[in-house]
Tab-separated table of C-alpha atoms and ligand atoms in Angstrom:
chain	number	residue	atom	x	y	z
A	1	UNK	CA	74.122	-29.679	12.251
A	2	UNK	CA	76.726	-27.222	10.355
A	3	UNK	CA	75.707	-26.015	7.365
A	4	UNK	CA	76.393	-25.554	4.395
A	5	UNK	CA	77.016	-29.751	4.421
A	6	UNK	CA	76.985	-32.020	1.747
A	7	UNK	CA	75.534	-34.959	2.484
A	8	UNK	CA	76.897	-38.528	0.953
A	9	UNK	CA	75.143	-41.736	0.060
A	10	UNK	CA	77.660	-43.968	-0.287
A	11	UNK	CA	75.171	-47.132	-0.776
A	12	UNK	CA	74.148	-45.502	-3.628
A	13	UNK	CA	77.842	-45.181	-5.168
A	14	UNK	CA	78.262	-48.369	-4.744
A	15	UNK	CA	75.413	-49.376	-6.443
A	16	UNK	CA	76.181	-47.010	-9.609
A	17	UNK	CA	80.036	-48.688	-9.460
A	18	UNK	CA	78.306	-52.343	-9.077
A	19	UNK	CA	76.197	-51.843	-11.956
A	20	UNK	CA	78.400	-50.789	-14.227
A	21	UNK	CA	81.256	-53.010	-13.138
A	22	UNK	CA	78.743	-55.702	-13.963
A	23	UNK	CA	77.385	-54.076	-17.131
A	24	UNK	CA	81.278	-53.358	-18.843
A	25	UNK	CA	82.299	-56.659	-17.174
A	26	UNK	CA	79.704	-58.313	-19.289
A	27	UNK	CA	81.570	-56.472	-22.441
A	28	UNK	CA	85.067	-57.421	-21.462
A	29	UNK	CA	85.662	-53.802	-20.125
A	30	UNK	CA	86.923	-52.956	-16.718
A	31	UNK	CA	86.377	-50.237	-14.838
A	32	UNK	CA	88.531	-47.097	-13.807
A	33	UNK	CA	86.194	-44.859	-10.761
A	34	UNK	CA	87.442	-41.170	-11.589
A	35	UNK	CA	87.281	-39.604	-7.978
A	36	UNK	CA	88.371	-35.985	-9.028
A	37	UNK	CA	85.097	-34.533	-8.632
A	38	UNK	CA	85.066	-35.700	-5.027
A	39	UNK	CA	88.792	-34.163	-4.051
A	40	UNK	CA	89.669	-37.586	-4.226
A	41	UNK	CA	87.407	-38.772	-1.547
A	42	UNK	CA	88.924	-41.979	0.532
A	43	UNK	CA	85.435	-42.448	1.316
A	44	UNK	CA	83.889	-42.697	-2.342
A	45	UNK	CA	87.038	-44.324	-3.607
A	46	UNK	CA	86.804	-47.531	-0.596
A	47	UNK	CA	83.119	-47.992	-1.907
A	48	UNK	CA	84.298	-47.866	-5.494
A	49	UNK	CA	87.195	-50.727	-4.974
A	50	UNK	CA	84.285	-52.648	-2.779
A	51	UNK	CA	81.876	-52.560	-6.113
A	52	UNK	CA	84.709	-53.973	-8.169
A	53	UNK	CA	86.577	-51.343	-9.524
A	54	UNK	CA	89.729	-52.364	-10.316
A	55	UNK	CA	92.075	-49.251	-10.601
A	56	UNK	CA	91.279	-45.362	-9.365
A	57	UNK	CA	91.838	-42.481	-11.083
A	58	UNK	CA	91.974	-38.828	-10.234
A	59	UNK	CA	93.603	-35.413	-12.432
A	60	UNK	CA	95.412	-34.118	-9.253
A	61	UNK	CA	98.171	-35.635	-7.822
A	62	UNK	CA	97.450	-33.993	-4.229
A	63	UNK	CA	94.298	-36.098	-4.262
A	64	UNK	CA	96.256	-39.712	-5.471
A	65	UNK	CA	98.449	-39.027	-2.586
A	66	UNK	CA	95.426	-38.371	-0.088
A	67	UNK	CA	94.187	-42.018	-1.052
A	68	UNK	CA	97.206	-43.614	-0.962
A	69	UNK	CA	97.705	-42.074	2.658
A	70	UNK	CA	94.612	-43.005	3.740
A	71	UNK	CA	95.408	-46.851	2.480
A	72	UNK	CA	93.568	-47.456	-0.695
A	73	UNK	CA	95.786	-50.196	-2.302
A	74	UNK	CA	94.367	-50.488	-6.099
A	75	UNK	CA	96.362	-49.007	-8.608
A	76	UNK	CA	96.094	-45.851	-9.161
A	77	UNK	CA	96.313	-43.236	-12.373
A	78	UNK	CA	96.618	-40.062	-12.410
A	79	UNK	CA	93.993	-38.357	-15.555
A	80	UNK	CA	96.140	-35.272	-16.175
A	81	UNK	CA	99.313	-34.768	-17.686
A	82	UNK	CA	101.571	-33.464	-14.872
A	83	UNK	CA	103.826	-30.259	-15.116
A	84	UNK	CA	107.612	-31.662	-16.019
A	85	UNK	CA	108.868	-30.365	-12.284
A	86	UNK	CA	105.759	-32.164	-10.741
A	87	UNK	CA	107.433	-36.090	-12.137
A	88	UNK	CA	109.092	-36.857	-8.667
A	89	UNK	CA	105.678	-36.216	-6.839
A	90	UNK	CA	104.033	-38.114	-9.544
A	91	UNK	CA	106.644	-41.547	-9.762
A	92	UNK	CA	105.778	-41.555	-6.034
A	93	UNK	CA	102.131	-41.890	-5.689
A	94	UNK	CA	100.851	-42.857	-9.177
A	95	UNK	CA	101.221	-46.373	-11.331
A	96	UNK	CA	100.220	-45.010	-14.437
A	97	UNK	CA	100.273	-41.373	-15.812
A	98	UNK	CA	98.252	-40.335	-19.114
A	99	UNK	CA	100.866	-38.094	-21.004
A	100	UNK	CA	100.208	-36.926	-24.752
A	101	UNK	CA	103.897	-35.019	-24.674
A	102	UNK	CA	107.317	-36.268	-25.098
A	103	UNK	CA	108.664	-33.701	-22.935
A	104	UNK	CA	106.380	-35.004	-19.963
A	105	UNK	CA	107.261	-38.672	-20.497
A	106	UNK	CA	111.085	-37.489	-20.462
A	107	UNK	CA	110.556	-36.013	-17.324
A	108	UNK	CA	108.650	-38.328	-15.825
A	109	UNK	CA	111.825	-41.024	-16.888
A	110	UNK	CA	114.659	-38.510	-15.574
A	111	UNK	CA	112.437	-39.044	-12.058
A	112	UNK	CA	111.554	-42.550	-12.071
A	113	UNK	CA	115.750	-43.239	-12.603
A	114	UNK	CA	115.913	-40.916	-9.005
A	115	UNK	CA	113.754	-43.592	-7.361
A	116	UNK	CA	114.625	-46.505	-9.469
A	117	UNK	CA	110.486	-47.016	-10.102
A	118	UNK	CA	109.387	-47.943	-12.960
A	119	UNK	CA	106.248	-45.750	-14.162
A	120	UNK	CA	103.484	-46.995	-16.746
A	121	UNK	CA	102.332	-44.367	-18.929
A	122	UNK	CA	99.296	-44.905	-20.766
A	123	UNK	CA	99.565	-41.851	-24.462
A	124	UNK	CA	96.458	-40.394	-25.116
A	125	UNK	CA	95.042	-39.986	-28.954
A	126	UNK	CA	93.258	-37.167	-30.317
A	127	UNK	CA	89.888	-38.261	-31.888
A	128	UNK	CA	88.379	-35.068	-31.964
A	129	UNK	CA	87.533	-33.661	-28.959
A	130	UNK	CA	90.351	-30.979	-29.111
A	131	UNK	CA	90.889	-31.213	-25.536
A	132	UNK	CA	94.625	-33.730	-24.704
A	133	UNK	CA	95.872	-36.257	-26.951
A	134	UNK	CA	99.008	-36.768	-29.760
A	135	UNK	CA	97.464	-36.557	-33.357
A	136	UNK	CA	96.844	-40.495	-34.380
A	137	UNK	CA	99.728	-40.174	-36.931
A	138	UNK	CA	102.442	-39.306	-34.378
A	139	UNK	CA	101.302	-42.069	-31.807
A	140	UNK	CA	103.319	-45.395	-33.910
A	141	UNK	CA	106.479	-42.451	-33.101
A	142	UNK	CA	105.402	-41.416	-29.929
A	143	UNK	CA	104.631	-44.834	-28.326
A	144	UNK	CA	108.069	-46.535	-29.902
A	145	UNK	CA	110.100	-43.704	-28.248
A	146	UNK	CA	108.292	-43.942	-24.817
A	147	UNK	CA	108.760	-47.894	-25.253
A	148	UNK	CA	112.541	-47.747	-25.917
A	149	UNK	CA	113.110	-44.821	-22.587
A	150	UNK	CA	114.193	-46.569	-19.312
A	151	UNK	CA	111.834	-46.912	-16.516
A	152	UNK	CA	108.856	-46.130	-18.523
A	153	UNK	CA	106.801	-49.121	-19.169
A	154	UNK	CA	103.788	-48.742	-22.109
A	155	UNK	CA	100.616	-49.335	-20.468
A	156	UNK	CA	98.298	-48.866	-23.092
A	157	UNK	CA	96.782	-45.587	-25.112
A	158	UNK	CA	93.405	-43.644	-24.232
A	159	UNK	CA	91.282	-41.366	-25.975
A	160	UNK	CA	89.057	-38.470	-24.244
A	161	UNK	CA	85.937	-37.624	-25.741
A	162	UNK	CA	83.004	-34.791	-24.902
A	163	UNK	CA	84.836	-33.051	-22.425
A	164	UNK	CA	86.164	-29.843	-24.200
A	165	UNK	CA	84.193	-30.042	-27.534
A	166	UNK	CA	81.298	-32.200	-26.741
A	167	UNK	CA	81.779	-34.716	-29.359
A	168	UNK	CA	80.196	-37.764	-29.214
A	169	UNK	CA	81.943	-40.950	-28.836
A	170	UNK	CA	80.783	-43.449	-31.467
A	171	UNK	CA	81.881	-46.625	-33.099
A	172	UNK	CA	84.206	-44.710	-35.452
A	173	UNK	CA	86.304	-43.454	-32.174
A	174	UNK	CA	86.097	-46.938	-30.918
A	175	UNK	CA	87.330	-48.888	-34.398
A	176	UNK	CA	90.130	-45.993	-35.075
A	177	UNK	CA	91.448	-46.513	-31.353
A	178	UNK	CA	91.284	-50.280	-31.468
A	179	UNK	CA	93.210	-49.919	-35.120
A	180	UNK	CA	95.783	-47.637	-33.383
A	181	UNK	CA	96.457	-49.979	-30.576
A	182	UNK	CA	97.210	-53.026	-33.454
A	183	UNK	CA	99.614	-50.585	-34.896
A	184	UNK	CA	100.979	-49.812	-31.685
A	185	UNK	CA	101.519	-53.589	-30.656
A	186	UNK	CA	103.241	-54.496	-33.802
A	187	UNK	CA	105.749	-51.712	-33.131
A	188	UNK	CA	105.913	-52.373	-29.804
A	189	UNK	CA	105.816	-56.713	-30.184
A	190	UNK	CA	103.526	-56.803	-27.088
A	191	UNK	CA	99.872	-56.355	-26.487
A	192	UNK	CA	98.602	-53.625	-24.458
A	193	UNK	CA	97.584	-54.162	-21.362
A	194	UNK	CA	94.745	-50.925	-21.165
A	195	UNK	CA	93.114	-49.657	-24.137
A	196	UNK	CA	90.719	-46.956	-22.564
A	197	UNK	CA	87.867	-45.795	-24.688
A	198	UNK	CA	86.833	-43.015	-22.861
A	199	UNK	CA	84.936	-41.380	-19.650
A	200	UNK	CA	81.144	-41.455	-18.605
A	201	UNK	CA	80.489	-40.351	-22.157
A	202	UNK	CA	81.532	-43.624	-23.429
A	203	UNK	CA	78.779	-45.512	-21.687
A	204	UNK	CA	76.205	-44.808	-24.453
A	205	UNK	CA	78.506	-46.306	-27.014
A	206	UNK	CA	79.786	-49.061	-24.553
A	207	UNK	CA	76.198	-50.435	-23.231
A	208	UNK	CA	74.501	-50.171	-26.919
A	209	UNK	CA	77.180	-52.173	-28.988
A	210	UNK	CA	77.987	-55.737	-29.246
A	211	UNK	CA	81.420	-55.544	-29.823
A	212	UNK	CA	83.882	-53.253	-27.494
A	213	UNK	CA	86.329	-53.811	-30.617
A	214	UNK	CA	89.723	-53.975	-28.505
A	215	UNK	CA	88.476	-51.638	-25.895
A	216	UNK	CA	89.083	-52.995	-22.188
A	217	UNK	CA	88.555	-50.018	-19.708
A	218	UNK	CA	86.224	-46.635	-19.646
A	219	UNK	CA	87.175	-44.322	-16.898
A	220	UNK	CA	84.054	-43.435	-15.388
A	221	UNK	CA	83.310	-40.371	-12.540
A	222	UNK	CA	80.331	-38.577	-13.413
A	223	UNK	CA	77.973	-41.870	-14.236
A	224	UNK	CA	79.201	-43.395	-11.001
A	225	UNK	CA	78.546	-40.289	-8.888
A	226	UNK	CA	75.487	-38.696	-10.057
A	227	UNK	CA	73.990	-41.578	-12.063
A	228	UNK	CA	73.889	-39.147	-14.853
A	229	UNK	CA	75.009	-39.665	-18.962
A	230	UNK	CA	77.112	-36.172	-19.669
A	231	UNK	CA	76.133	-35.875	-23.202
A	232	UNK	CA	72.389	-35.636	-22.216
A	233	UNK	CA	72.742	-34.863	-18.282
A	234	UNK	CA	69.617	-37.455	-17.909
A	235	UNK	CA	69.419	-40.346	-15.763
A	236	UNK	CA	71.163	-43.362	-17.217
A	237	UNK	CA	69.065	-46.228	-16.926
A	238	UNK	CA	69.372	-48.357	-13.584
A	239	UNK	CA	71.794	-46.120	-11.861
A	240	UNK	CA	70.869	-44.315	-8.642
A	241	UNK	CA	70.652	-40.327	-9.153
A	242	UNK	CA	70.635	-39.667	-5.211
A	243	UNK	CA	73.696	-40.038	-3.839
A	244	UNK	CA	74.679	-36.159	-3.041
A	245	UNK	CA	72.233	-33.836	-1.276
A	246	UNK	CA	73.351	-30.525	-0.595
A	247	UNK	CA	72.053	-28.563	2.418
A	248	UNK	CA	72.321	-25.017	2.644
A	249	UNK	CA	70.373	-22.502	5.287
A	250	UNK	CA	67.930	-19.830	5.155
A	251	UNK	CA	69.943	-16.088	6.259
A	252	UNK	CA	67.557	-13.998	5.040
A	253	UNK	CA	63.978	-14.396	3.444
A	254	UNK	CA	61.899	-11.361	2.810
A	255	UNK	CA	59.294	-9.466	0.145
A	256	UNK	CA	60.792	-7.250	-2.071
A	257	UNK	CA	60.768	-6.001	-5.381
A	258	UNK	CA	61.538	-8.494	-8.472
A	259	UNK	CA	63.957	-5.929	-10.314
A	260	UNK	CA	66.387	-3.729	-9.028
A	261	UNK	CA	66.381	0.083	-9.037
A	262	UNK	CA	69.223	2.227	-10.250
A	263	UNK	CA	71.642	2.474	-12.670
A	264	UNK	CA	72.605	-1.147	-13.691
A	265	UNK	CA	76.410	-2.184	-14.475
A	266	UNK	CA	77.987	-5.809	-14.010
A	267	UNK	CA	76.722	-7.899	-10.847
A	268	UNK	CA	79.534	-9.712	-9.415
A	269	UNK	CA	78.621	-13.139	-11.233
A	270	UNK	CA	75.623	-11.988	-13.144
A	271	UNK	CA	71.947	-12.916	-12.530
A	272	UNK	CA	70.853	-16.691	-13.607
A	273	UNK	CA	67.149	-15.071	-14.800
A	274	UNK	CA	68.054	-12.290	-16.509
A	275	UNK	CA	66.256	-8.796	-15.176
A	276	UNK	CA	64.662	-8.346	-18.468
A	277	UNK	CA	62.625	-11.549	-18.039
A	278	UNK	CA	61.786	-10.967	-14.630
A	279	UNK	CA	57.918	-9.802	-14.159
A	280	UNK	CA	57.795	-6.772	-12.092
A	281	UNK	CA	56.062	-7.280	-8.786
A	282	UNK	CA	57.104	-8.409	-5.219
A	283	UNK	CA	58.355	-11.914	-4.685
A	284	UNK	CA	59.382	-13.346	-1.479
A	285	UNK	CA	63.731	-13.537	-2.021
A	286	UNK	CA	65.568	-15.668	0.042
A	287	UNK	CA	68.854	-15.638	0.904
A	288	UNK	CA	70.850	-19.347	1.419
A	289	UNK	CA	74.497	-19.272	2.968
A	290	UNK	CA	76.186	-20.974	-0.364
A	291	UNK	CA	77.698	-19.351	-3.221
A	292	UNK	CA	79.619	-19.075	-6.231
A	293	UNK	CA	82.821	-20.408	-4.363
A	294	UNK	CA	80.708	-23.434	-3.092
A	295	UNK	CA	78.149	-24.156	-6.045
A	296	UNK	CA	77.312	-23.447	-9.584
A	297	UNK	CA	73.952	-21.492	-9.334
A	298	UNK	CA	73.063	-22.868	-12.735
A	299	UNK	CA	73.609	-26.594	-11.508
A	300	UNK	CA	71.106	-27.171	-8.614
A	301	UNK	CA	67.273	-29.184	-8.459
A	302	UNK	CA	66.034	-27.220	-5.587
A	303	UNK	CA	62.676	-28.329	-4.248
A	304	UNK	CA	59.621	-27.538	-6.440
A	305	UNK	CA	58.688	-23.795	-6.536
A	306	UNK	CA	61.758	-22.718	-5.355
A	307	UNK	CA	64.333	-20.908	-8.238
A	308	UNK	CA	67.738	-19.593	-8.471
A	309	UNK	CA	67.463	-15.286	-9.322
A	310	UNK	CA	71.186	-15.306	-8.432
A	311	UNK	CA	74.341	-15.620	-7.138
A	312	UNK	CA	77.660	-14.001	-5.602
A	313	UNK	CA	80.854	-15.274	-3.913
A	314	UNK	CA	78.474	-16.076	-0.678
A	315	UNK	CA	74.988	-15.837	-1.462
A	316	UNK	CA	72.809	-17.983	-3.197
A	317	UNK	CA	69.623	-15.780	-3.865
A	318	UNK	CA	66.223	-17.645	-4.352
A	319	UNK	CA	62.466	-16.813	-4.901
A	320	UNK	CA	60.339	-18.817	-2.566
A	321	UNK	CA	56.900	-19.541	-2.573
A	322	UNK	CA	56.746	-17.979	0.686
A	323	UNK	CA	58.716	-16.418	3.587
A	324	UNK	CA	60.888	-19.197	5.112
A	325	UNK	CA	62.288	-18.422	8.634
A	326	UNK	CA	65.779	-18.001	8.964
A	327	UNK	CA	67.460	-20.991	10.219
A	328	UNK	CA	65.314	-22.968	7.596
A	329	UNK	CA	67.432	-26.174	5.913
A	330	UNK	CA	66.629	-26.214	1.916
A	331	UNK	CA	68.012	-29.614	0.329
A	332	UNK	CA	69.068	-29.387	-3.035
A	333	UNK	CA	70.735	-31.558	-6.056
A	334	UNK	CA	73.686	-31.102	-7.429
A	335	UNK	CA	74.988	-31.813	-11.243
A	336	UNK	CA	78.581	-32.230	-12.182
A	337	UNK	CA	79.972	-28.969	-11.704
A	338	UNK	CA	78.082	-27.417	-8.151
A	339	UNK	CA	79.206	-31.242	-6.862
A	340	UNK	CA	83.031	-30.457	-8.182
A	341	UNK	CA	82.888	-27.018	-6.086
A	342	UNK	CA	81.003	-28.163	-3.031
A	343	UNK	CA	83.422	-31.094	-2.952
A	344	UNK	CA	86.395	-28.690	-2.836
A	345	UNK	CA	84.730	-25.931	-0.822
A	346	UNK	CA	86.606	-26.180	2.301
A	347	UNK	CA	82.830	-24.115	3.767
A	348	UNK	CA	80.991	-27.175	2.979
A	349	UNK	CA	81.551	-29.565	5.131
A	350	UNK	CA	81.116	-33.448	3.912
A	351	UNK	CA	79.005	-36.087	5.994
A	352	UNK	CA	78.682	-39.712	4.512
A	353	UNK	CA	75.295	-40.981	5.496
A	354	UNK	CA	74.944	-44.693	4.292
A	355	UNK	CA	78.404	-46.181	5.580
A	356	UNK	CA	77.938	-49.659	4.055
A	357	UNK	CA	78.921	-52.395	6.736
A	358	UNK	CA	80.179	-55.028	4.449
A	359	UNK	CA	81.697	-54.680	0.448
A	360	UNK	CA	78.906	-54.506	-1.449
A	361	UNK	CA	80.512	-57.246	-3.728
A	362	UNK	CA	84.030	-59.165	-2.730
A	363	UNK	CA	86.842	-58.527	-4.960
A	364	UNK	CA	89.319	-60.774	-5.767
B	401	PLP	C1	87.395	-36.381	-15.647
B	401	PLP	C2	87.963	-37.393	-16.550
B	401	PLP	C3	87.326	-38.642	-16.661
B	401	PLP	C4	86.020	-38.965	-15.983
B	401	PLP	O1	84.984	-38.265	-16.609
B	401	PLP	P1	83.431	-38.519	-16.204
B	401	PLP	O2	82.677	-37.822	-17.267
B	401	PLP	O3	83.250	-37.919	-14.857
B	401	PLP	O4	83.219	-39.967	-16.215
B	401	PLP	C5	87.929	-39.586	-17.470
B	401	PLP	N1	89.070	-39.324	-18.133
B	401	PLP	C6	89.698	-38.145	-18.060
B	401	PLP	C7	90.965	-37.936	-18.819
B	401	PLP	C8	89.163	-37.137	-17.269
B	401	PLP	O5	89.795	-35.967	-17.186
């Protein structure tokens, strides 16, 4: 089989999507599955909306439209703020868009009158994180204007938390958003329907407190996927860390020298154990057919005894224990980032392995 191939549980997404669905059900807060680290995957979004996800979101709108061709019928968000010229694209494939800029919202208005669509458009706060969101004092202004603009209908707000900064989404975040959306409603004289605490970060917060305070949806990707907490990268209890196995093969595997000779300038990415560090000696370095363009070198659990020296565009260099003939298949792990650029790779090709014959739970 082709190589390099990226091979998919999908039993074990929809286990992670189950769990949780049950877990934040149990809390009052739905789910959103975040498919953008899988290009938007129809595959991985179908098990999703099997497990009881109730809406799908994804930053690009290429990949909303690629589920909505491929017949996912859930509602669907779109994460990122779009470019202004991008609103007609977006009023055609998205229900809700997360804006933190007038400007956007206008746009995104001007496009929806074109169609005669309404759009919902959920404003994102800044609590921190420094990454999107209107300051919490503009968002009474904000919201009322985006309220009053024709064809754009007030979803909710959403914060974003640990992405940019890394900071730590607590009870504070939770409170100050839940106090926002009260202010919000009175303005407004309507509840919201979607007050989003957060992403997979949120979980810690979400699973650890009694109350969810008005919080009624976390958009969750990374949890789902990889089973994995982002603010720790460690397993979070329950979840199912297995579902993506990369499989790259051996091109070259010989002993050679552990440092280089010569004059040293920059590598073209850089080594991931520095030279310095490197005893000198002969190791056996092998050479697998992945590189920077299809994984982060600093983001894969290769088998025991087997480490990453390196990396280029095409070359994943590795000291193994010993020689290993070429045409040898090495299956790896992959964290967040090497699964965001295998996923969009167009060398590695994608295989789902565990097609699950029935939903894994019925939705309603
Ligand atoms: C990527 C993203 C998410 C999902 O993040 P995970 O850590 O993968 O759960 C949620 N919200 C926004 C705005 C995002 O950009």
């Amino acid at each position: 089989m082709t190589t390099p191939r990226l091979e998919i549980d999908l039993a074990a997404i929809g286990h992670n999507a189950q769990f949780l669905v049950t877990a934040l059900g149990a809390k009052g807060i739905g789910v959103t599955g975040v498919t953008k680290a899988t290009l938007g995957s129809p595959d991985v979004a179908r098990v999703m909306v099997a497990a009881g996800v109730r809406r799908l979101a994804d930053s690009r709108i290429e990949n909303l439209e690629a589920m909505r061709e491929a017949g996912i019928r859930v509602p669907l968000t779109l994460l990122r703020s779009p470019a202004p010229r991008q609103a007609d694209a977006v009023v055609a494939c998205a229900d809700v868009v997360m804006v933190s800029d007038l400007d956007v919202a206008m746009a995104l208005s001007e496009a929806a009158a074109r169609t005669g669509r309404a759009i919902g458009i959920m404003v994102m706060v800044e609590l921190g994180d420094l990454r999107e969101g209107v300051m919490p004092a503009d968002l009474a202004d904000v919201t009322r204007r985006i309220h009053r603009t024709p064809l754009l209908h007030l979803t909710g707000i959403g914060t974003n938390l640990a992405c940019q900064s890394g900071v730590v989404p607590e009870v504070g975040q939770m409170q100050e958003l839940s106090a926002l959306a009260k202010v919000v409603e009175g303005k407004i004289g309507r509840p919201l329907e979607i007050i989003s605490g957060g992403n997979s970060s949120s979980l810690g917060w979400a699973l650890s407190h009694g109350s969810a305070e008005r919080i009624n949806d976390l958009r969750l990707g990374e949890s789902i996927l990889l089973g994995l907490d982002p603010l720790t990268r460690t397993p979070i209890a329950g979840l199912r860390t297995d579902a993506f196995t990369l499989v790259a093969t051996v091109i070259e595997s010989a002993l050679k020298p552990s440092r280089p000779w010569g004059t040293l300038g920059q590598g073209a990415f850089g080594a991931v154990v520095p030279i310095p560090a490197r005893p000198s000696g002969r190791i056996v370095q092998t050479i697998l057919n992945i590189g920077e363009q299809d994984i982060d070198p600093r983001d894969v659990m290769l088998p025991a005894g087997i480490t990453v020296l390196g990396a280029s565009s095409d070359h994943l260099v590795v000291e193994t224990p010993t020689r290993l003939a070429a045409g040898t298949e090495v299956r790896m792990r992959v964290g967040y980032s090497a699964l965001l650029r295998s996923m969009t790779s167009p060398f590695v090709a994608e295989r789902p392995v565990v097609v699950p014959a029935a939903p894994v739970l019925a939705t309603s």
